mmCIF file of C-alpha atoms in Angstrom:
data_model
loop_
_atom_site.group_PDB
_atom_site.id
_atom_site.type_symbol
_atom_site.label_atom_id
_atom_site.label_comp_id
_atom_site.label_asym_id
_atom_site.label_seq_id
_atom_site.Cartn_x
_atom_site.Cartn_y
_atom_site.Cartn_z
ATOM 1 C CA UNK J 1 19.017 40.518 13.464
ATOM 2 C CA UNK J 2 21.542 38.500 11.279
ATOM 3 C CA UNK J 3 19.721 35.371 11.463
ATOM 4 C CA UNK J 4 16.295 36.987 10.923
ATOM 5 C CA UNK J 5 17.699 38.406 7.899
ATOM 6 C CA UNK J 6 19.198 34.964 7.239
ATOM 7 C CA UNK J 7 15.535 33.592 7.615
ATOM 8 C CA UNK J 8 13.688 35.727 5.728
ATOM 9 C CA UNK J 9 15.922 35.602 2.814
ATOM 10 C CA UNK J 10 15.540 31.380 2.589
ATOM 11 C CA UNK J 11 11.923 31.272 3.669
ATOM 12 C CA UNK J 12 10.796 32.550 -0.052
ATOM 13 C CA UNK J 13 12.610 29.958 -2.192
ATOM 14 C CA UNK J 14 11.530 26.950 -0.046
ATOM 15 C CA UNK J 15 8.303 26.001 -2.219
ATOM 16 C CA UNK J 16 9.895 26.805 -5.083
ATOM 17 C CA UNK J 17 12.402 24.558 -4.343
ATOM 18 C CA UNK J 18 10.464 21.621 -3.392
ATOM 19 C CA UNK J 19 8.452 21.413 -6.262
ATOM 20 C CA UNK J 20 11.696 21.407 -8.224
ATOM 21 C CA UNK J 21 13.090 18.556 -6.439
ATOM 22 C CA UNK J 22 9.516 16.984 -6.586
ATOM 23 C CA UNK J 23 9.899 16.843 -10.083
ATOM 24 C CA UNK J 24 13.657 16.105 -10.523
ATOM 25 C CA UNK J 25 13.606 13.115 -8.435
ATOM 26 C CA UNK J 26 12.711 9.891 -9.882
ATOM 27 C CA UNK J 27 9.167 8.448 -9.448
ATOM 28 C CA UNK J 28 9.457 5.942 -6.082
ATOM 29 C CA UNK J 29 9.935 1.747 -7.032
ATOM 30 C CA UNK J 30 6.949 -0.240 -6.562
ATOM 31 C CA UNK J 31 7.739 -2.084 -3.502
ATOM 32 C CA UNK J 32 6.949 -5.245 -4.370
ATOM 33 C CA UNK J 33 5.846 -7.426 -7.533
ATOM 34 C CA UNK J 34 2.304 -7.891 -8.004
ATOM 35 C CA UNK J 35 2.774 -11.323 -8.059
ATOM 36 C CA UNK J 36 5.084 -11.787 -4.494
ATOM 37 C CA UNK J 37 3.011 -12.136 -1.576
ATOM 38 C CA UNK J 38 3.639 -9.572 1.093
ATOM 39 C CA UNK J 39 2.073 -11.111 3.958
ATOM 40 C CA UNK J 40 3.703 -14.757 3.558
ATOM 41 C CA UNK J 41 6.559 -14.581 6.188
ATOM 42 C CA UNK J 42 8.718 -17.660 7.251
ATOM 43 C CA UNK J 43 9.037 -16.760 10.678
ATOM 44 C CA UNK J 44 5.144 -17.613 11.328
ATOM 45 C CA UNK J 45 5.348 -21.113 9.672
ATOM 46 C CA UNK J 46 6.194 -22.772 13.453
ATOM 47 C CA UNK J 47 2.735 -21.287 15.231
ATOM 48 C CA UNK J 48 -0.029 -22.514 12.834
ATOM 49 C CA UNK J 49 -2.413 -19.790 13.885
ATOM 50 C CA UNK J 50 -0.478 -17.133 12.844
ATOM 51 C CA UNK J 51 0.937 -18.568 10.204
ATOM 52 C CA UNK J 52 -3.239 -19.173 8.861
ATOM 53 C CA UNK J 53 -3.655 -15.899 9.098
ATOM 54 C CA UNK J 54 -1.351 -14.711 7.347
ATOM 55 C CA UNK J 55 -2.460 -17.082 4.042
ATOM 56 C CA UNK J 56 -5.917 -15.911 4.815
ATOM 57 C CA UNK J 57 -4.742 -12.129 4.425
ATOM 58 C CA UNK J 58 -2.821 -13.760 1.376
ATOM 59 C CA UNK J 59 -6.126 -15.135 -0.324
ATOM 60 C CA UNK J 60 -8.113 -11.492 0.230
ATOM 61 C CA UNK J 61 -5.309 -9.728 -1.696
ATOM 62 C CA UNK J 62 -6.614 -12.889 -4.744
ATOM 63 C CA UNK J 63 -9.891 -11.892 -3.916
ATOM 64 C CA UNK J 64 -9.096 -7.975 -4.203
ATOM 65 C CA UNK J 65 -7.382 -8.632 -7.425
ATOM 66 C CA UNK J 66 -10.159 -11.123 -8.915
ATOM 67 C CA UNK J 67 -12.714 -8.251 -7.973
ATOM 68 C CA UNK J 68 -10.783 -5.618 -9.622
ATOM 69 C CA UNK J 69 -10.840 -8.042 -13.201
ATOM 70 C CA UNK J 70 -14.619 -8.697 -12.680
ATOM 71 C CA UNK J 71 -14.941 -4.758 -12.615
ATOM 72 C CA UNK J 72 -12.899 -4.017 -15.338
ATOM 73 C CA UNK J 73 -14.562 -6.700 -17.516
ATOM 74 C CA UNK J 74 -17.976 -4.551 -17.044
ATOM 75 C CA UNK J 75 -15.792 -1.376 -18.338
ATOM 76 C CA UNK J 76 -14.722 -3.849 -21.733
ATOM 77 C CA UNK J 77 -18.714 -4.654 -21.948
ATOM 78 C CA UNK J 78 -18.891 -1.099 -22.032
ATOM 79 C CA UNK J 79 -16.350 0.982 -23.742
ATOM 80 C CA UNK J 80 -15.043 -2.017 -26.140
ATOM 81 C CA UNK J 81 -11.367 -1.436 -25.092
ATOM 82 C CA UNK J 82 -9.492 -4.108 -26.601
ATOM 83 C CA UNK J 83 -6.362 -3.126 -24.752
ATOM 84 C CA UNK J 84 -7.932 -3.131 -21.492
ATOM 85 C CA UNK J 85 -9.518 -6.391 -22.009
ATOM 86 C CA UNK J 86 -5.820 -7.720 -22.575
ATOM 87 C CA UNK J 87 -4.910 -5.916 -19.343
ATOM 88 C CA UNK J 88 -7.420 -7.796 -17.499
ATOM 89 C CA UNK J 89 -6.367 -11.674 -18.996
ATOM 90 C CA UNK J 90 -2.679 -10.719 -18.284
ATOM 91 C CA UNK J 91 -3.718 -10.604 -14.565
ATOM 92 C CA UNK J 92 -4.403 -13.988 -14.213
ATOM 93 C CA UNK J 93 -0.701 -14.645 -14.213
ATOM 94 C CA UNK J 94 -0.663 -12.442 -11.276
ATOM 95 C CA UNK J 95 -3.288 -14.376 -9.595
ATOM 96 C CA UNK J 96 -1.844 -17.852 -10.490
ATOM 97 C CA UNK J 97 1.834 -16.891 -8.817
ATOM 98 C CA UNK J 98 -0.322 -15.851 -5.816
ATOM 99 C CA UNK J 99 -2.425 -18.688 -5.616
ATOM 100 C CA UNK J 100 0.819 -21.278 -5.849
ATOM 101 C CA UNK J 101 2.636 -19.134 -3.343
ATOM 102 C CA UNK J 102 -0.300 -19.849 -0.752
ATOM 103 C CA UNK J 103 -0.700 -23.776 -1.780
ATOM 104 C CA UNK J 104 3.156 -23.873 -0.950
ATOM 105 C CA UNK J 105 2.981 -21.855 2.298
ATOM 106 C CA UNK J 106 0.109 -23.816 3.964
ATOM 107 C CA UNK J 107 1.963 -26.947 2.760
ATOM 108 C CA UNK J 108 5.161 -26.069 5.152
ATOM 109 C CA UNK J 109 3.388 -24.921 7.949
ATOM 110 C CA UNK J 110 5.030 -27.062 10.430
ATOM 111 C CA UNK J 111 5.912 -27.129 14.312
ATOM 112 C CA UNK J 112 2.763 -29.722 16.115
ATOM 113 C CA UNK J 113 0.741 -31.543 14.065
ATOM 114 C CA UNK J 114 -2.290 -29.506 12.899
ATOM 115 C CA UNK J 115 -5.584 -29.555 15.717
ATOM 116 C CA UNK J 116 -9.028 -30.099 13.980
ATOM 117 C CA UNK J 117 -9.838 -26.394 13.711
ATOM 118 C CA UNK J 118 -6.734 -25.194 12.250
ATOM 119 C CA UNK J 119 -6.423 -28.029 9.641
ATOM 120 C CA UNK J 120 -10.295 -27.022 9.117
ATOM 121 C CA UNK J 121 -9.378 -23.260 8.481
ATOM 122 C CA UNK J 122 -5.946 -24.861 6.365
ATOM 123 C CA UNK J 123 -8.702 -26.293 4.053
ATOM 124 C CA UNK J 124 -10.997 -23.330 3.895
ATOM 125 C CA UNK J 125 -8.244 -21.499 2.642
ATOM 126 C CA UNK J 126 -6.646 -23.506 0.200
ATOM 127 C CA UNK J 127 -10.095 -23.880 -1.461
ATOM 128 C CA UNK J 128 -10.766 -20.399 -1.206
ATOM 129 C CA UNK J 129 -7.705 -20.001 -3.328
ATOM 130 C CA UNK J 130 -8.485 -22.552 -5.658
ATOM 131 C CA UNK J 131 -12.129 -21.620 -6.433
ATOM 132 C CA UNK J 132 -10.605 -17.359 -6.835
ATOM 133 C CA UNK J 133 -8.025 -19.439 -9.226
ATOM 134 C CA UNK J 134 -10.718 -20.701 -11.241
ATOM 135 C CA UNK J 135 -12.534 -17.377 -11.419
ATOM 136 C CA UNK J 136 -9.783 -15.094 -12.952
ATOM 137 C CA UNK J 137 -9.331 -17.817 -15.216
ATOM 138 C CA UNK J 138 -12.931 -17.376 -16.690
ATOM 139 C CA UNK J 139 -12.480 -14.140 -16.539
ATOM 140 C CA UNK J 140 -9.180 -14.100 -18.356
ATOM 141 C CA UNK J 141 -11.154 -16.365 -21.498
ATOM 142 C CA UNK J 142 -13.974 -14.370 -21.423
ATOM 143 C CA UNK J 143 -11.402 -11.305 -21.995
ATOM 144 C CA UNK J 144 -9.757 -12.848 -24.826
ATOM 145 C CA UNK J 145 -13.278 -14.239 -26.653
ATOM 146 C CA UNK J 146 -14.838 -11.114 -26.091
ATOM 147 C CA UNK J 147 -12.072 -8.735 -27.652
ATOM 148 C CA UNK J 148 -11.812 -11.533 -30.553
ATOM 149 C CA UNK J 149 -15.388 -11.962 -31.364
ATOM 150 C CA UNK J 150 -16.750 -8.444 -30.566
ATOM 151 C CA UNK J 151 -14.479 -5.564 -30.637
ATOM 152 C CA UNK J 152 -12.479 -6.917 -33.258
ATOM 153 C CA UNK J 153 -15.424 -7.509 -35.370
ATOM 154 C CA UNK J 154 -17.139 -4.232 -34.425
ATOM 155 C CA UNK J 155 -20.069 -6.018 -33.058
ATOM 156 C CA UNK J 156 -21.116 -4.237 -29.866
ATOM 157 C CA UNK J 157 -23.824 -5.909 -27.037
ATOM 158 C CA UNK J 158 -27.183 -4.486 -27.733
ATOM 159 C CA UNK J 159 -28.495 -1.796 -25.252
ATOM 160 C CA UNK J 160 -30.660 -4.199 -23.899
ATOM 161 C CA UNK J 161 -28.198 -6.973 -23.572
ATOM 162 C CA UNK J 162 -25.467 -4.929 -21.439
ATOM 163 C CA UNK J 163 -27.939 -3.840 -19.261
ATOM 164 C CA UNK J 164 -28.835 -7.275 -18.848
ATOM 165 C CA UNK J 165 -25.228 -8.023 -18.199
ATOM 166 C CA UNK J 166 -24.811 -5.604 -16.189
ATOM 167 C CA UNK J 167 -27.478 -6.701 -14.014
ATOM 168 C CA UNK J 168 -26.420 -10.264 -13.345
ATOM 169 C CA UNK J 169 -22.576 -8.430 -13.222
ATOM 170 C CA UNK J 170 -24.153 -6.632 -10.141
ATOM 171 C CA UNK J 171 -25.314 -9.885 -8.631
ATOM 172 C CA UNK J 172 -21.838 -11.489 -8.459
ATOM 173 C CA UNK J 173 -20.378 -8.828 -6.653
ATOM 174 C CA UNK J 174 -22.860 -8.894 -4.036
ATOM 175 C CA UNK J 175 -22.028 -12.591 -3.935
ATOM 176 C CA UNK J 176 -18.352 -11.768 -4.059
ATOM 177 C CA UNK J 177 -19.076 -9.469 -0.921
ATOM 178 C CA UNK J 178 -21.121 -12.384 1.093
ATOM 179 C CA UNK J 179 -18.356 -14.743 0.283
ATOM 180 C CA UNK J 180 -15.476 -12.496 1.441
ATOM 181 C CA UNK J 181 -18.188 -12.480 4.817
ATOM 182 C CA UNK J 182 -18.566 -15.875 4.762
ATOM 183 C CA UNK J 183 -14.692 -16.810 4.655
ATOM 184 C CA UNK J 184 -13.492 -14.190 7.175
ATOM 185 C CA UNK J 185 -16.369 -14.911 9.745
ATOM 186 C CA UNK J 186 -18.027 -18.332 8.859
ATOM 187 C CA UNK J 187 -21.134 -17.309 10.094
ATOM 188 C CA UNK J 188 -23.713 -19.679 9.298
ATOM 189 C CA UNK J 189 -26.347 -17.409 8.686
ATOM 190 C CA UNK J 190 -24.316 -15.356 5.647
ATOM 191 C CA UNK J 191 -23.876 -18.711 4.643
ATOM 192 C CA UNK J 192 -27.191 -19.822 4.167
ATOM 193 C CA UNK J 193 -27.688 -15.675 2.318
ATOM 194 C CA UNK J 194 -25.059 -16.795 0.055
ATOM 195 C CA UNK J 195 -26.240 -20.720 -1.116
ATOM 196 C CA UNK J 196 -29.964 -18.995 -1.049
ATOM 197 C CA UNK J 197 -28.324 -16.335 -4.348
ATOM 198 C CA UNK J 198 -27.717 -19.351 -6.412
ATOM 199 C CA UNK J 199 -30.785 -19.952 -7.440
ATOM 200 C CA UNK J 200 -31.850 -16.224 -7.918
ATOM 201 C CA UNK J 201 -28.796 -16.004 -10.653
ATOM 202 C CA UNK J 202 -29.478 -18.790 -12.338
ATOM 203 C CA UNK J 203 -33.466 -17.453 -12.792
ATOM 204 C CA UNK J 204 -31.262 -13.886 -13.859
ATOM 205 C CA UNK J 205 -29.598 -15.705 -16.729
ATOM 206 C CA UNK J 206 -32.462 -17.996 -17.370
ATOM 207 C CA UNK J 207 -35.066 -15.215 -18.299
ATOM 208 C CA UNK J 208 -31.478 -13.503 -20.231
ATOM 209 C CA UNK J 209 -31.292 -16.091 -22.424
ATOM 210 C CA UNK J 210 -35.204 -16.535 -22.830
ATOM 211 C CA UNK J 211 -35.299 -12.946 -24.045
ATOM 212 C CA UNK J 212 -32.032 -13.031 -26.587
ATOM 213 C CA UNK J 213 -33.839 -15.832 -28.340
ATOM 214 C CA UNK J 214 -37.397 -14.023 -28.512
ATOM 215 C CA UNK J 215 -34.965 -10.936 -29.705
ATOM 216 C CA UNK J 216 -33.463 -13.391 -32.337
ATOM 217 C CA UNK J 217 -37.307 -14.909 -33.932
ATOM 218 C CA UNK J 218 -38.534 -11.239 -33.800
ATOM 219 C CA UNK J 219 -35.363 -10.378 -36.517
ATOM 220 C CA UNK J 220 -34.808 -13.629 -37.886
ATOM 221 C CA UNK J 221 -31.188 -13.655 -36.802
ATOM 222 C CA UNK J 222 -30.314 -11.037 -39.468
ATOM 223 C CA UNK J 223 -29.723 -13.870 -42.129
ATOM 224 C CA UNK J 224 -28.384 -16.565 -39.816
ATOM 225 C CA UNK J 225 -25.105 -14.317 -38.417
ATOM 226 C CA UNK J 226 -26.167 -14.077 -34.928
ATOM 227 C CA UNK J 227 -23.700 -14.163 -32.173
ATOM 228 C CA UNK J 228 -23.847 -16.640 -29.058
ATOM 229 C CA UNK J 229 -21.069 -14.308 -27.112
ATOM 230 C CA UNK J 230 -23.993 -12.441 -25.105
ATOM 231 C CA UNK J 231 -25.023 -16.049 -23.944
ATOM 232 C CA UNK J 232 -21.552 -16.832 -23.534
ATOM 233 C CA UNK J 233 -21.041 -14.324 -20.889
ATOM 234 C CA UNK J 234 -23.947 -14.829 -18.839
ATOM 235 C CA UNK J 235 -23.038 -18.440 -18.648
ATOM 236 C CA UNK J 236 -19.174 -17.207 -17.285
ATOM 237 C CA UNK J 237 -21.143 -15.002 -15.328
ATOM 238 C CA UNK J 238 -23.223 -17.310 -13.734
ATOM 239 C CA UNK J 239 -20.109 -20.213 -13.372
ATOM 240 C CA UNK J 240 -18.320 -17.327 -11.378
ATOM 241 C CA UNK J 241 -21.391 -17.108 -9.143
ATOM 242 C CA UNK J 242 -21.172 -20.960 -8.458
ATOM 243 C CA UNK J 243 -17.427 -20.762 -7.315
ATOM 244 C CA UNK J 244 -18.263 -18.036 -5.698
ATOM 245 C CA UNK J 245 -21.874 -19.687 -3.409
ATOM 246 C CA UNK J 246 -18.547 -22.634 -3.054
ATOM 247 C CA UNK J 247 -17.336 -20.570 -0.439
ATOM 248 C CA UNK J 248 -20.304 -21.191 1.684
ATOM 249 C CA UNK J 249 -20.555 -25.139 1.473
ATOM 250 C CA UNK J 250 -17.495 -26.061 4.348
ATOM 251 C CA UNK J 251 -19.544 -23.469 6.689
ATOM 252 C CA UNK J 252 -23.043 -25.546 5.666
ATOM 253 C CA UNK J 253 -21.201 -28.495 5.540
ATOM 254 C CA UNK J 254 -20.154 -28.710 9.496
ATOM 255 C CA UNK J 255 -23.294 -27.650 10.505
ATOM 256 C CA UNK J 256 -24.768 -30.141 8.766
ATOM 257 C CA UNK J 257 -27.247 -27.998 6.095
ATOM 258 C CA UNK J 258 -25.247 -28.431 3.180
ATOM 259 C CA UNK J 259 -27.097 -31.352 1.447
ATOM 260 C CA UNK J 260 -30.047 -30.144 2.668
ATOM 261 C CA UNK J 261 -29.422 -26.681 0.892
ATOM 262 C CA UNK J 262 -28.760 -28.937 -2.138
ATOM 263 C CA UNK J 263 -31.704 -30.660 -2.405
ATOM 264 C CA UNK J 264 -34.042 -27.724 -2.258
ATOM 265 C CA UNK J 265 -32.465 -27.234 -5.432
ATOM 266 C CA UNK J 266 -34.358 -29.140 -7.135
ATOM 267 C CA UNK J 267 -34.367 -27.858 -10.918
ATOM 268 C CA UNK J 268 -32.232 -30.027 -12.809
ATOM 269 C CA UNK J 269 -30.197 -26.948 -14.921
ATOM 270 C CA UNK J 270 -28.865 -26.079 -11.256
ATOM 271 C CA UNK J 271 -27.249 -29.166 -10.316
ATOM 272 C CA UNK J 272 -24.621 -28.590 -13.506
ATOM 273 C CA UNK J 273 -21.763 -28.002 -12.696
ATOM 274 C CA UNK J 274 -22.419 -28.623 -8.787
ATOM 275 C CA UNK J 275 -20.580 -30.324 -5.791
ATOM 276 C CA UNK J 276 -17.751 -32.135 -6.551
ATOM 277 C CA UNK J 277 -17.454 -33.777 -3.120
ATOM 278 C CA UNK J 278 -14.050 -36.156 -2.042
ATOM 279 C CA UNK J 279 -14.409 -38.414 0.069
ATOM 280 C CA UNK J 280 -15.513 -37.651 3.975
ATOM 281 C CA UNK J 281 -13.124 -38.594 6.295
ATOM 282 C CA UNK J 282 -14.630 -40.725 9.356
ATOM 283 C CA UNK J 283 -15.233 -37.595 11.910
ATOM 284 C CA UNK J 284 -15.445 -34.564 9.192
ATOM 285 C CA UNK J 285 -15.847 -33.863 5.525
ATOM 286 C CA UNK J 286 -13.723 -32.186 3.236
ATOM 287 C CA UNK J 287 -14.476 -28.430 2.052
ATOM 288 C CA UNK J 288 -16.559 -28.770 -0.733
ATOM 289 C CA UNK J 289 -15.336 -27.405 -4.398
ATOM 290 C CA UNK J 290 -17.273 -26.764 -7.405
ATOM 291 C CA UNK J 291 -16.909 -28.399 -10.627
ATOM 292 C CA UNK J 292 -14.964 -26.466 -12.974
ATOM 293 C CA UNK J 293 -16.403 -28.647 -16.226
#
């Protein structure tokens, strides 16, 4: 009966309690630094398949971050947060450290000398890393230029140029989806799905940028002040695509499509800022990188 009483007495104060100590104790540490890879671990660097998996899991969390900026970019467009657009440039540091702390891990994976398929999947990555690089720095410039020449100046996108934005915005994460497929799988097939969305982004931006300049003879470009940053940011836009359709020329590229793919593009405007090819070694060619120029 003692205990009971015991029990009863305690049993009322016990939520009461909690919540107290829920909001006396201190809010828990991150556990890591953006910036420090979590999945990066010594041990693996002797078995080269492991140790490639591990960078590849590496490279999504670049990928998950560069997605996150290209999302939060559409919110600037939007809500002309100057802060947030600063938020979003500042990440690129964060993506940089990763990137370097990949490059470095793939360069000490040691133990037998590489076979063709992991020194293969070695080079997938590393571009992979390089071309995400690339993208989160566009996206940090078009941060800065865009909180500079816009917000600051109080000069919002037109209705009809977000939504213009927006649209081609919604294209490159599609992309951004098929790549992810493309470099987890390399199915041919997604591949081809990807390389095919070039063209249809580059048509996106082309009728854009038709339209701004009808939009600027209609109102005589209000005295000669118009602003170029609209154009500006479909051209990122559609450079973040091309890094982006990148991830699908090693998988075209051993199955011997690539050029192929290439020359069906045959309008001149989509050949800037193409293939930068190195040179092919005797029995396979090297993963295939875009221009960054």
């Amino acid at each position: 009966a003692l205990n009971l009483a015991l029990a009863l007495l305690f049993i009322g104060p016990v939520d009461r309690m909690a919540v107290w100590l829920f909001r006396m104790l201190p809010d828990p540490t991150p556990s890591a630094d953006p910036g420090a890879p979590r999945y990066l671990e010594r041990a693996a660097l002797e078995t080269a398949s492991v140790a490639l998996v591990n960078a590849a899991r590496e490279a999504l969390r670049m990928a998950d971050m560069v997605e996150a900026m290209l999302k939060g970019a559409l919110e600037v467009f939007r809500n002309e947060n100057r802060r947030r657009a600063r938020e979003i440039s500042q990440m690129d540091h964060t993506l940089d450290l990763l990137g370097v702390a990949v490059h470095r891990y793939l360069a000490e994976i040691s133990g037998e000398e590489l076979n063709e398929e992991d020194s293969l999947r070695s080079q997938e990555i590393f571009t992979f890393t390089i071309n995400f690089d690339y993208i989160g720095d566009i996206v940090a410039v078009m941060m800065a230029e865009f909180a500079t020449r816009k917000i600051k100046r109080g000069q919002p996108f037109a209705p009809e140029e977000l939504e213009e934005v927006a649209g081609m915005h919604a294209m490159v994460l599609e992309s951004l989806n098929l790549g992810l497929a493309v470099f987890m799988r390399g199915d041919e097939q997604t591949a081809r799905q990807l390389m095919e969305r070039k063209k249809l982004v580059w048509q996106a931006e082309k009728r854009a940028a038709e339209r701004y300049f009808q939009r600027l003879r209609e109102t005589d470009a209000q005295n000669g002040k118009a602003d170029d940053s609209y154009l500006r940011v479909l051209r990122d836009l559609k450079r973040i695509h091309s890094f982006i359709a990148a991830l699908a020329y090693p998988i075209l590229d051993r199955a011997g499509q690539l050029q192929e793919r290439l020359v069906e593009m045959t309008t001149p405007e989509l050949r800037e800022s193409e293939v930068s090819a190195p040179a092919a070694t005797e029995e396979k060619s090297n993963p295939l990188t875009v221009n960054p120029n």
